[in-house]
Short mmCIF file of C-alpha atoms in Angstrom, two decimals:
data_model
loop_
_atom_site.label_atom_id
_atom_site.label_comp_id
_atom_site.label_asym_id
_atom_site.label_seq_id
_atom_site.Cartn_x
_atom_site.Cartn_y
_atom_site.Cartn_z
CA MET A 1 13.22 -9.61 33.57
CA THR A 2 15.72 -8.37 31.01
CA TYR A 3 14.97 -5.90 28.23
CA GLY A 4 14.97 -8.64 25.56
CA ALA A 5 12.80 -10.94 27.69
CA TRP A 6 10.06 -8.30 27.93
CA ILE A 7 10.09 -7.87 24.15
CA ILE A 8 9.87 -11.65 23.61
CA LEU A 9 7.03 -11.94 26.15
CA THR A 10 5.14 -9.12 24.41
CA GLY A 11 5.57 -10.79 21.03
CA VAL A 12 4.48 -14.16 22.42
CA LEU A 13 1.34 -12.59 23.91
CA VAL A 14 0.56 -10.87 20.59
CA GLY A 15 0.98 -14.15 18.72
CA ALA A 16 -1.11 -16.17 21.18
CA THR A 17 -3.86 -13.53 21.58
CA CYS A 18 -4.27 -12.96 17.86
CA GLY A 19 -3.69 -16.64 17.05
CA ILE A 20 -6.65 -18.07 18.98
CA THR A 21 -8.94 -15.43 17.49
CA GLY A 22 -7.51 -15.72 13.98
CA ALA A 23 -8.10 -19.48 13.89
CA LEU A 24 -11.86 -18.82 14.13
CA LEU A 25 -11.63 -16.20 11.37
CA VAL A 26 -9.81 -18.61 9.06
CA LEU A 27 -12.33 -21.40 9.66
CA ARG A 28 -15.22 -19.01 9.03
CA LYS A 29 -13.55 -17.72 5.83
CA MET A 30 -13.46 -14.21 7.28
CA ALA A 31 -9.69 -13.70 7.32
CA MET A 32 -9.70 -10.44 5.37
CA ILE A 33 -12.11 -8.74 7.75
CA ALA A 34 -9.23 -8.93 10.23
CA ASP A 35 -7.30 -6.61 7.92
CA ALA A 36 -10.23 -4.19 7.87
CA ILE A 37 -10.75 -4.15 11.63
CA SER A 38 -7.03 -3.88 12.38
CA HIS A 39 -7.02 -0.58 10.49
CA THR A 40 -10.45 0.85 11.33
CA VAL A 41 -9.80 0.56 15.09
CA LEU A 42 -7.58 3.61 14.58
CA LEU A 43 -10.81 5.62 14.36
CA GLY A 44 -11.97 4.14 17.67
CA ILE A 45 -8.67 5.00 19.35
CA VAL A 46 -8.81 8.60 18.08
CA LEU A 47 -12.43 9.04 19.16
CA ALA A 48 -11.64 7.58 22.59
CA PHE A 49 -8.76 10.04 22.99
CA LEU A 50 -10.86 13.03 21.90
CA VAL A 51 -13.48 12.11 24.51
CA THR A 52 -11.19 11.21 27.43
CA GLN A 53 -7.95 13.06 26.49
CA SER A 54 -6.13 9.88 27.50
CA LEU A 55 -4.43 6.96 25.79
CA ASN A 56 -5.09 4.62 28.72
CA GLY A 57 -6.01 1.04 27.91
CA LEU A 58 -9.69 0.88 28.91
CA PRO A 59 -11.00 3.84 26.82
CA MET A 60 -9.03 2.56 23.83
CA LEU A 61 -10.46 -0.95 24.23
CA ILE A 62 -14.01 0.42 24.41
CA GLY A 63 -13.52 2.73 21.42
CA ALA A 64 -11.82 0.04 19.31
CA GLY A 65 -14.40 -2.56 20.25
CA ALA A 66 -17.25 -0.25 19.24
CA VAL A 67 -15.68 0.67 15.89
CA GLY A 68 -14.79 -2.98 15.22
CA ILE A 69 -18.41 -3.99 15.68
CA VAL A 70 -19.56 -1.06 13.52
CA THR A 71 -17.12 -2.26 10.83
CA ALA A 72 -18.59 -5.78 10.96
CA ILE A 73 -22.17 -4.42 10.82
CA LEU A 74 -21.45 -2.18 7.83
CA VAL A 75 -19.68 -4.98 5.94
CA GLN A 76 -22.56 -7.37 6.61
CA ARG A 77 -25.19 -4.81 5.57
CA LEU A 78 -23.38 -4.03 2.31
CA ASP A 79 -22.87 -7.74 1.64
CA SER A 80 -26.55 -8.55 2.24
CA SER A 81 -27.61 -5.66 -0.01
CA GLY A 82 -25.83 -7.18 -3.01
CA VAL A 83 -22.33 -5.69 -2.81
CA GLN A 84 -19.61 -8.33 -3.19
CA SER A 85 -18.03 -9.33 0.10
CA GLY A 86 -14.52 -8.24 -0.90
CA ALA A 87 -15.80 -4.91 -2.22
CA ALA A 88 -17.81 -4.34 0.97
CA ILE A 89 -14.73 -4.92 3.13
CA GLY A 90 -12.69 -2.60 0.89
CA VAL A 91 -15.23 0.22 1.04
CA VAL A 92 -15.69 0.10 4.81
CA PHE A 93 -12.00 -0.47 5.55
CA THR A 94 -10.72 2.46 3.47
CA SER A 95 -13.49 4.86 4.51
CA LEU A 96 -13.21 4.37 8.28
CA PHE A 97 -9.42 4.15 8.26
CA ALA A 98 -9.18 7.35 6.21
CA LEU A 99 -11.59 9.06 8.60
CA GLY A 100 -9.35 8.02 11.49
CA VAL A 101 -6.29 9.41 9.70
CA VAL A 102 -8.08 12.72 9.08
CA MET A 103 -9.17 12.98 12.72
CA LEU A 104 -5.59 12.44 13.85
CA SER A 105 -4.93 16.01 12.73
CA PHE A 106 -7.16 17.26 15.56
CA ILE A 107 -4.96 15.61 18.19
CA GLY A 108 -1.77 17.54 17.55
CA ASP A 109 1.90 16.68 17.81
CA GLY A 110 2.04 16.33 21.59
CA VAL A 111 0.56 12.83 21.62
CA HIS A 112 2.43 9.64 20.77
CA LEU A 113 0.02 8.56 18.04
CA ASP A 114 0.37 8.96 14.28
CA VAL A 115 -0.21 6.95 11.11
CA GLU A 116 3.29 5.45 11.01
CA HIS A 117 3.00 4.46 14.66
CA ALA A 118 -0.41 2.91 14.00
CA LEU A 119 0.81 0.86 11.04
CA MET A 120 4.28 -0.18 12.21
CA GLY A 121 4.28 0.17 16.01
CA GLU A 122 7.56 -0.15 17.87
CA ILE A 123 7.92 -3.16 20.09
CA ALA A 124 11.43 -2.09 21.08
CA TYR A 125 9.94 0.74 23.20
CA VAL A 126 7.58 -1.56 25.14
CA PRO A 127 9.92 -2.27 28.13
CA TRP A 128 10.23 1.46 28.83
CA ASP A 129 6.49 2.19 29.15
CA THR A 130 5.85 0.52 32.49
CA LEU A 131 2.99 0.26 34.96
CA THR A 132 3.73 1.32 38.52
CA TYR A 133 1.72 0.78 41.69
CA ALA A 134 2.78 2.13 45.08
CA ARG A 135 6.16 2.97 43.51
CA ILE A 136 6.59 -0.68 42.45
CA ASP A 137 7.45 -1.34 38.82
CA LEU A 138 5.02 -4.00 37.61
CA GLY A 139 6.41 -4.29 34.09
CA PRO A 140 5.34 -2.94 30.70
CA LYS A 141 1.74 -1.75 30.28
CA ALA A 142 1.53 -3.63 26.96
CA VAL A 143 2.18 -6.95 28.70
CA TRP A 144 -0.63 -6.36 31.18
CA MET A 145 -3.07 -5.28 28.47
CA LEU A 146 -2.18 -8.18 26.17
CA GLY A 147 -2.33 -10.65 29.03
CA GLY A 148 -5.77 -9.38 30.02
CA VAL A 149 -7.12 -9.60 26.47
CA PHE A 150 -5.62 -13.07 26.02
CA ILE A 151 -7.38 -14.30 29.16
CA LEU A 152 -10.62 -12.62 28.02
CA ASN A 153 -10.48 -14.21 24.54
CA LEU A 154 -9.58 -17.62 25.94
CA THR A 155 -12.42 -17.43 28.47
CA ILE A 156 -14.95 -16.52 25.76
CA ILE A 157 -13.79 -19.38 23.53
CA LEU A 158 -13.99 -21.88 26.39
CA LEU A 159 -17.44 -20.65 27.46
CA PHE A 160 -18.86 -20.76 23.93
CA PHE A 161 -16.69 -23.56 22.55
CA LYS A 162 -19.54 -25.80 21.37
CA GLU A 163 -21.50 -22.85 20.00
CA PHE A 164 -18.51 -21.52 18.05
CA LYS A 165 -17.74 -25.00 16.72
CA LEU A 166 -21.27 -25.73 15.52
CA SER A 167 -21.91 -22.26 14.08
CA THR A 168 -18.58 -22.40 12.25
CA PHE A 169 -19.11 -25.75 10.50
CA ASP A 170 -22.93 -25.85 10.21
CA PRO A 171 -24.55 -22.44 10.78
CA GLN A 172 -27.95 -23.65 9.53
CA LEU A 173 -28.08 -26.43 12.11
CA ALA A 174 -26.84 -24.03 14.80
CA ALA A 175 -29.60 -21.56 13.95
CA SER A 176 -32.24 -24.30 14.01
CA LEU A 177 -31.04 -25.30 17.50
CA GLY A 178 -31.49 -21.75 18.74
CA ILE A 179 -27.81 -20.80 18.91
CA PRO A 180 -27.49 -17.00 18.53
CA ILE A 181 -25.44 -16.89 15.31
CA LEU A 182 -25.46 -13.10 15.02
CA PHE A 183 -24.44 -12.64 18.66
CA LEU A 184 -21.47 -15.01 18.20
CA HIS A 185 -20.47 -13.18 15.02
CA TYR A 186 -20.34 -9.79 16.73
CA LEU A 187 -18.72 -11.32 19.80
CA LEU A 188 -15.92 -12.59 17.56
CA MET A 189 -15.62 -9.14 15.95
CA GLY A 190 -15.28 -7.65 19.43
CA MET A 191 -12.53 -10.17 20.23
CA VAL A 192 -10.70 -9.19 17.06
CA SER A 193 -11.03 -5.50 17.95
CA PHE A 194 -9.73 -6.01 21.50
CA SER A 195 -6.83 -8.13 20.23
CA THR A 196 -5.97 -5.48 17.67
CA VAL A 197 -5.97 -2.50 20.00
CA ALA A 198 -4.07 -4.42 22.70
CA SER A 199 -1.36 -5.14 20.11
CA PHE A 200 -1.61 -1.78 18.35
CA ASP A 201 0.86 0.26 20.37
CA SER A 202 3.42 -2.54 20.51
CA VAL A 203 3.60 -3.91 16.99
CA GLY A 204 1.27 -1.86 14.76
CA ALA A 205 -1.48 -2.94 12.41
CA ILE A 206 0.72 -4.80 9.92
CA LEU A 207 2.01 -7.41 12.37
CA VAL A 208 -1.47 -7.69 13.89
CA VAL A 209 -2.85 -8.68 10.47
CA ALA A 210 -0.06 -11.24 10.07
CA MET A 211 -0.73 -12.72 13.53
CA LEU A 212 -4.50 -12.80 12.99
CA ILE A 213 -4.31 -14.65 9.67
CA VAL A 214 -1.05 -16.56 9.13
CA PRO A 215 -0.88 -18.70 12.32
CA GLY A 216 -4.50 -19.77 11.80
CA ALA A 217 -3.85 -20.59 8.15
CA THR A 218 -0.75 -22.57 9.16
CA ALA A 219 -2.62 -24.51 11.83
CA TYR A 220 -5.35 -25.23 9.26
CA LEU A 221 -2.77 -27.15 7.21
CA LEU A 222 -1.57 -29.16 10.20
CA THR A 223 -4.75 -30.43 11.84
CA ASP A 224 -8.43 -31.11 11.15
CA HIS A 225 -9.43 -30.92 14.83
CA PHE A 226 -11.22 -27.71 15.89
CA GLY A 227 -9.74 -27.45 19.37
CA TRP A 228 -6.25 -28.43 18.28
CA MET A 229 -6.33 -25.85 15.50
CA ILE A 230 -7.04 -23.04 17.98
CA ALA A 231 -4.25 -24.25 20.27
CA LEU A 232 -1.79 -24.74 17.40
CA SER A 233 -2.57 -21.29 16.04
CA ALA A 234 -1.61 -19.73 19.38
CA ILE A 235 1.57 -21.83 19.58
CA ILE A 236 2.59 -20.94 16.02
CA GLY A 237 2.01 -17.24 16.67
CA ALA A 238 4.13 -17.38 19.82
CA LEU A 239 6.85 -19.40 18.07
CA ALA A 240 6.97 -16.93 15.16
CA SER A 241 7.49 -14.09 17.65
CA ILE A 242 10.43 -15.84 19.29
CA ILE A 243 12.06 -16.77 15.97
CA GLY A 244 11.44 -13.27 14.62
CA TYR A 245 13.10 -11.63 17.61
CA VAL A 246 16.16 -13.86 17.34
CA PHE A 247 16.58 -13.05 13.64
CA ALA A 248 15.93 -9.34 14.23
CA VAL A 249 18.71 -9.15 16.82
CA TRP A 250 21.04 -11.22 14.66
CA LEU A 251 20.47 -9.21 11.47
CA ASP A 252 19.78 -5.85 13.18
CA VAL A 253 16.45 -5.33 11.41
CA SER A 254 12.88 -4.38 12.39
CA ILE A 255 11.62 -6.67 15.17
CA ALA A 256 7.94 -6.50 14.16
CA GLY A 257 8.84 -7.01 10.50
CA SER A 258 11.03 -10.00 11.35
CA MET A 259 8.19 -11.55 13.37
CA ALA A 260 5.82 -11.14 10.41
CA VAL A 261 8.37 -12.75 8.08
CA SER A 262 8.75 -15.64 10.53
CA CYS A 263 4.99 -16.19 10.31
CA GLY A 264 5.33 -16.47 6.56
CA LEU A 265 8.24 -18.89 6.81
CA LEU A 266 6.34 -21.19 9.18
CA PHE A 267 3.35 -21.13 6.84
CA THR A 268 5.60 -21.98 3.88
CA MET A 269 7.05 -24.95 5.75
CA ALA A 270 3.57 -26.21 6.60
CA PHE A 271 2.41 -25.62 3.02
CA PHE A 272 5.08 -27.96 1.67
CA LEU A 273 5.66 -30.36 4.58
CA SER A 274 2.24 -30.83 6.20
CA PRO A 275 1.66 -34.62 6.59
CA LYS A 276 -1.84 -34.47 5.11
CA HIS A 277 -2.25 -31.23 3.18
CA GLY A 278 1.35 -30.42 2.26
CA MET A 279 2.53 -30.26 -1.34
CA VAL A 280 5.19 -32.93 -0.74
CA SER A 281 2.65 -35.29 0.79
CA LYS A 282 0.21 -34.74 -2.06
CA TRP A 283 2.97 -35.32 -4.62
CA TRP A 284 3.98 -38.56 -2.90
CA LYS A 285 0.38 -39.78 -2.78
CA ARG A 286 -0.09 -39.06 -6.50
CA LYS A 287 3.16 -40.83 -7.30
CA SER A 288 2.17 -43.87 -5.21
CA PHE A 289 -1.25 -43.95 -6.83
CA ARG A 290 0.19 -43.85 -10.35
CA LYS A 291 2.65 -46.59 -9.43
CA SER A 292 -0.10 -48.81 -8.00
CA MET A 293 -2.23 -48.25 -11.10
CA ALA A 294 0.69 -49.14 -13.36
CA THR A 295 1.42 -52.36 -11.50
CA SER A 296 -2.25 -53.36 -11.48
#
C-alpha cells in the first residue's frame, strides 16, 4: 500500500473503532466521560512503561484499561456521594491527567512520549513505524493494534447486543431481569480505554474525543434504531477520516485536526438536514402545521 493509503486506513480504523463505542456513550448520556478517559489513560501508559520499560501495545492496553476503569469507578463514587456528575468528571479527569503529566518527567527525553504527543499525536508518522516478522514488513503497528481493538469491540457488542440495548434504554427493567448493569458499564469503560490507547499514538487525545462523541451524536440525529445507530456511527467516523485526509493534503494542514473538523462538518449537516430531527425538517413541519391550522 502507498504512504497515503496507510494513513487513510489508520484514520478509518480510528473512526470505526471509536464510533461503535461512542454510539453507546451518546445513548447512555455519558459522552463527556470519553473526554476524561481519553486523557487519564496517559497515566496508564506511563505506569505501564515504568513497569515494563516498553511502549509495546499489550502493556499499554492493560495499563490504559486499568486506569480507564479506575476513572469510571471514581466518577461513579463521587457522583453517588452527592457530587454533581460534571464536577465529578472534572475532578477525576484533571487529577489523573495531571498525575500522568507529572510522571512523564520520570521517563526522560529518550522515549517518544510527551504531553504534546499525547494530545495531538502524529498520524503522518504511522506508515514508518512498521511491524516485521521473519524480515517481512507487515505494515504499520498502529493498523494492527487498531484492527485488533476494532474486532474486540465489535465482538463484545455482538455478544452483549441485547444486554447493552436493554440496559441503555431501560436499566431498571434490565436490573430486574438479572442483567449485570455494573459489569456492562465497566465493560464499556474498558472498551473506551482500549479504543483510546489504540488511537493514542496515531492521532492523540483530541481526535479520539472527537471520534468518540461526534459520529455517535451525528448518527443519533439520523436514525432511531439501536443497531443502525452503532453502524452509522462507525461509517460516519470512517467517512470523516477520509474527508479530513483529502482536505489536509489539499490545504497542507494538520491531518488529525482536519479529520476532527470533518466530524464537525458532518454533524452540522445532519443537524440541519436530518429528515426527522434536522432544523430544516422541523421548520417545514411547523410551517405546514401553521398552514393547515390557518386553512381549517
